[in-house]
CSV table of C-alpha atoms in Angstrom, one decimal:
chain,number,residue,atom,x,y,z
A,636,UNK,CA,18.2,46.9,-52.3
A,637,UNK,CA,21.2,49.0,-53.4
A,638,UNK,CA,21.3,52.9,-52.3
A,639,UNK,CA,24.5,54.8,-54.1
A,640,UNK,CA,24.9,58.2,-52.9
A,641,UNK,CA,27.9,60.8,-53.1
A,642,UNK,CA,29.1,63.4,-50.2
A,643,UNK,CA,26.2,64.2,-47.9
A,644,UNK,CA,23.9,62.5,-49.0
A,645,UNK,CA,25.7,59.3,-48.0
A,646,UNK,CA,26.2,60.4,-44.6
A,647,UNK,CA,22.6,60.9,-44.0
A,648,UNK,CA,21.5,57.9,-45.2
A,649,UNK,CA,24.2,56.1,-42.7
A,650,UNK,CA,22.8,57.9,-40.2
A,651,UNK,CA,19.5,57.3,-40.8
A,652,UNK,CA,20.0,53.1,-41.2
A,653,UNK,CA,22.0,53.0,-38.0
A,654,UNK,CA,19.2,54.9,-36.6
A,655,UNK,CA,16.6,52.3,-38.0
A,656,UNK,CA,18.3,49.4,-37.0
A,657,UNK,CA,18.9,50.5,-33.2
A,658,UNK,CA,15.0,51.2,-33.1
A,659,UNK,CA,14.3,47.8,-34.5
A,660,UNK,CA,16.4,46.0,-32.0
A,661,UNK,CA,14.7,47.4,-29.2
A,662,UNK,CA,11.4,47.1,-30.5
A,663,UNK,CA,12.2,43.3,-30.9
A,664,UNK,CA,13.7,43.0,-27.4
A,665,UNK,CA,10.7,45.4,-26.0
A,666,UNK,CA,13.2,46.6,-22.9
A,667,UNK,CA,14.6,42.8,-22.0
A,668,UNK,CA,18.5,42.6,-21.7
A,669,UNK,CA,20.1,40.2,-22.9
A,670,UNK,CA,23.8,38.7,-21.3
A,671,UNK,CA,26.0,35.7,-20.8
A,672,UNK,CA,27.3,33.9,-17.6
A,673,UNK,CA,28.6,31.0,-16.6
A,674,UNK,CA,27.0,28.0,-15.0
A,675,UNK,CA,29.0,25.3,-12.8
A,676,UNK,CA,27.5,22.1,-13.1
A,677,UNK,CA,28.2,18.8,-14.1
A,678,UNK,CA,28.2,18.2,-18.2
A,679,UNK,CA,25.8,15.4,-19.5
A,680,UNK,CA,25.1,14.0,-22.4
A,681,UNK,CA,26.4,14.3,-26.2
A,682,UNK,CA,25.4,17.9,-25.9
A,683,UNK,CA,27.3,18.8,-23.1
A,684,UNK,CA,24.5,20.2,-21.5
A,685,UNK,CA,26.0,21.6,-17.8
A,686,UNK,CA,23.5,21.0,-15.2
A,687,UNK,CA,23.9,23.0,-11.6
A,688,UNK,CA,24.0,20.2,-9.0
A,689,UNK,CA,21.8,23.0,-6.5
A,690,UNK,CA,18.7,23.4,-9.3
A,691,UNK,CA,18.8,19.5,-9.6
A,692,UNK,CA,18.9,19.0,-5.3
A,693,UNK,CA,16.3,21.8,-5.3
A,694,UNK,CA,14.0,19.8,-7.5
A,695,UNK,CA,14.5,16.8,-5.8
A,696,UNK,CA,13.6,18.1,-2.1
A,697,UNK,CA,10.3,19.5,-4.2
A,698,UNK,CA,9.9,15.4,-4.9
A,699,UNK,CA,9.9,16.4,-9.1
A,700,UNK,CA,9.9,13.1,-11.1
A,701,UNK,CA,12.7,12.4,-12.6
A,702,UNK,CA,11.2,12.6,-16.4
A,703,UNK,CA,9.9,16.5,-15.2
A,704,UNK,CA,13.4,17.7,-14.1
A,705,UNK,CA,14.9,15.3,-17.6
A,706,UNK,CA,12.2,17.7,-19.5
A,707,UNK,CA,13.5,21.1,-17.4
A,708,UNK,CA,17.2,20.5,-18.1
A,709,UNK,CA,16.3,19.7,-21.9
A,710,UNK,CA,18.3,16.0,-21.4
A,711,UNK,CA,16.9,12.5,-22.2
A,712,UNK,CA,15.6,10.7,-19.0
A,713,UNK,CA,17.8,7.7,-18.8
A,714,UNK,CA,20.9,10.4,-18.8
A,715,UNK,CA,19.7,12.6,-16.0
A,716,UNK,CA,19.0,9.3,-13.7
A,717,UNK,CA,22.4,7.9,-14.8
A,718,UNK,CA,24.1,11.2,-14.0
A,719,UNK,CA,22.0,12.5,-11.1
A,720,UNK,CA,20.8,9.5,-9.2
A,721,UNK,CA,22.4,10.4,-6.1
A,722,UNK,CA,21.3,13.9,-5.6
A,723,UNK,CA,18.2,13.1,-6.4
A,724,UNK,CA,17.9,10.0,-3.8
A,725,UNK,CA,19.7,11.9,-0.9
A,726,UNK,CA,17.6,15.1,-1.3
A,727,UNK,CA,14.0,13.0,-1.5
A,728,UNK,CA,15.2,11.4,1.7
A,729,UNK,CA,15.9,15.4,3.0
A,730,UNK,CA,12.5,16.0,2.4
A,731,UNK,CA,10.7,13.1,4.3
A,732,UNK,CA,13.1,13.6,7.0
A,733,UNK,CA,11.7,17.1,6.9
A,734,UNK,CA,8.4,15.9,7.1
A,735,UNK,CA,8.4,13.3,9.1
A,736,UNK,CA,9.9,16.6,11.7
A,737,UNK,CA,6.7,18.3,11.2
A,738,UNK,CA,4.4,15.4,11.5
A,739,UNK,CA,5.7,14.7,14.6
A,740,UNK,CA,6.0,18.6,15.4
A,741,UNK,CA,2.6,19.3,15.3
A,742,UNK,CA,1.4,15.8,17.2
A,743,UNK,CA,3.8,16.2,20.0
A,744,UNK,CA,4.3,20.0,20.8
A,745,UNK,CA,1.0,21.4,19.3
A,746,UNK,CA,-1.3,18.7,20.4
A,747,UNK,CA,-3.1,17.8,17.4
A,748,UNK,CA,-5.0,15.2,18.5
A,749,UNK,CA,-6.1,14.1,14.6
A,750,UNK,CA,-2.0,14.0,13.8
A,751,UNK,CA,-1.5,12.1,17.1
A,752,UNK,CA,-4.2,9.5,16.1
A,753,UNK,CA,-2.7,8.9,12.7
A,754,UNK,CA,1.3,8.4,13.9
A,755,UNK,CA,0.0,6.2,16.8
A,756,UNK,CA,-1.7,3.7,13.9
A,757,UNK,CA,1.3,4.3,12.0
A,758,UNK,CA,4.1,3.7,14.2
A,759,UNK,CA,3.0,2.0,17.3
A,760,UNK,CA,0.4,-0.4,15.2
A,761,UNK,CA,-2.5,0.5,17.0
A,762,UNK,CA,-6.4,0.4,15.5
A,763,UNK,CA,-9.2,1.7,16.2
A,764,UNK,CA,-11.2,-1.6,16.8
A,765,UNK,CA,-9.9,-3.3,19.7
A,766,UNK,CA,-9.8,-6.8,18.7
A,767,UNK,CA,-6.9,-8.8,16.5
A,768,UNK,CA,-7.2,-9.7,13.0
A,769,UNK,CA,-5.3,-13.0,14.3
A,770,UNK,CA,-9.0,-13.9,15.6
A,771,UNK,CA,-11.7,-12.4,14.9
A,772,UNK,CA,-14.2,-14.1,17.8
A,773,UNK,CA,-14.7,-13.0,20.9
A,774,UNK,CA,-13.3,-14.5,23.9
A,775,UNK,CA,-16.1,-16.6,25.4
A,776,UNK,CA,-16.9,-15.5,28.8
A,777,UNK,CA,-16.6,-18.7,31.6
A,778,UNK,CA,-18.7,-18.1,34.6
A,779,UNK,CA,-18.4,-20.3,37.8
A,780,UNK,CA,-20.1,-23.1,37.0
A,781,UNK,CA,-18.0,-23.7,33.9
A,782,UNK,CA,-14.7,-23.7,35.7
A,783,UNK,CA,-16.6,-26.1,38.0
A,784,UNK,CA,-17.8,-28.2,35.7
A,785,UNK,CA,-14.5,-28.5,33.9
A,786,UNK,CA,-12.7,-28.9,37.2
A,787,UNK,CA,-14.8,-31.9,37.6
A,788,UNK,CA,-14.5,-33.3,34.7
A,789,UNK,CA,-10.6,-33.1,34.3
A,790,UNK,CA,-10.8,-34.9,38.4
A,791,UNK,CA,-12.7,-38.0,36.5
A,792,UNK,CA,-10.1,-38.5,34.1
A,793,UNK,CA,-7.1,-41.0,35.2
């Protein structure tokens, strides 16, 4: 669409478009703002795609799979293990440390006898039932006659 127009007219209808399109941008944005900034990561894959090396550690200590933070960062899987494989190891072991701090926390300084039960099976190899999987027959009782009788009979033998 064409609009000619001479001497005020023209004016009024600048006005009036400038006006239009101002009131269309912000009904398209509804009030959100829109900016740029820059990001410091490292840059992966034929897109350059820059990655912060904090969002992928975060992640990690959260214990995201691999393809779920891959799918976050918009990159193909085998490109965010062959790029990130070492933040993502050392912060996974961050969080069982972590954990491993509260397990013990809670058995040792808060008593919890249900937490103290499970590390002891855990770490010191104890069960609940108290005899060996090596066996699993009760040791036969030997009362005085049989030590008698087998005192004897090991005396008869030259």
């Amino acid at each position: 669409m064409q609009i000619t127009a001479t001497g005020a007219e023209h004016t009024e209808i600048a006005i009036m478009t400038e006006q239009t399109e101002h009131t269309l941008n912000e009904n398209a944005t509804k009030g959100k703002k829109y900016g740029e900034k820059t990001i410091k990561g490292r840059v992966v894959g034929r897109n350059k795609t820059v990655i912060p090396e904090e969002q992928v550690a975060h992640l990690a200590q959260l214990h995201c799979t691999n393809k779920e933070m891959a799918d976050f960062f918009g990159v193909p899987l085998q490109t965010f293990v062959d790029n990130f494989r070492d933040i993502v190891t050392k912060n996974r072991e961050i969080t069982k440390q972590r954990l491993r701090k509260a397990q013990l926390d809670l058995a040792l300084n808060k008593y919890d006898r249900v937490m103290l039960i499970w590390l002891g099976k855990q770490m010191l190899n104890q069960s609940d039932s108290p005899i060996s999987e090596d066996s699993n027959q009760v040791l036969p009782w030997n009362t005085e006659t049989q030590l008698v009788e087998e005192e004897n009979s090991n005396e008869d033998q030259p």
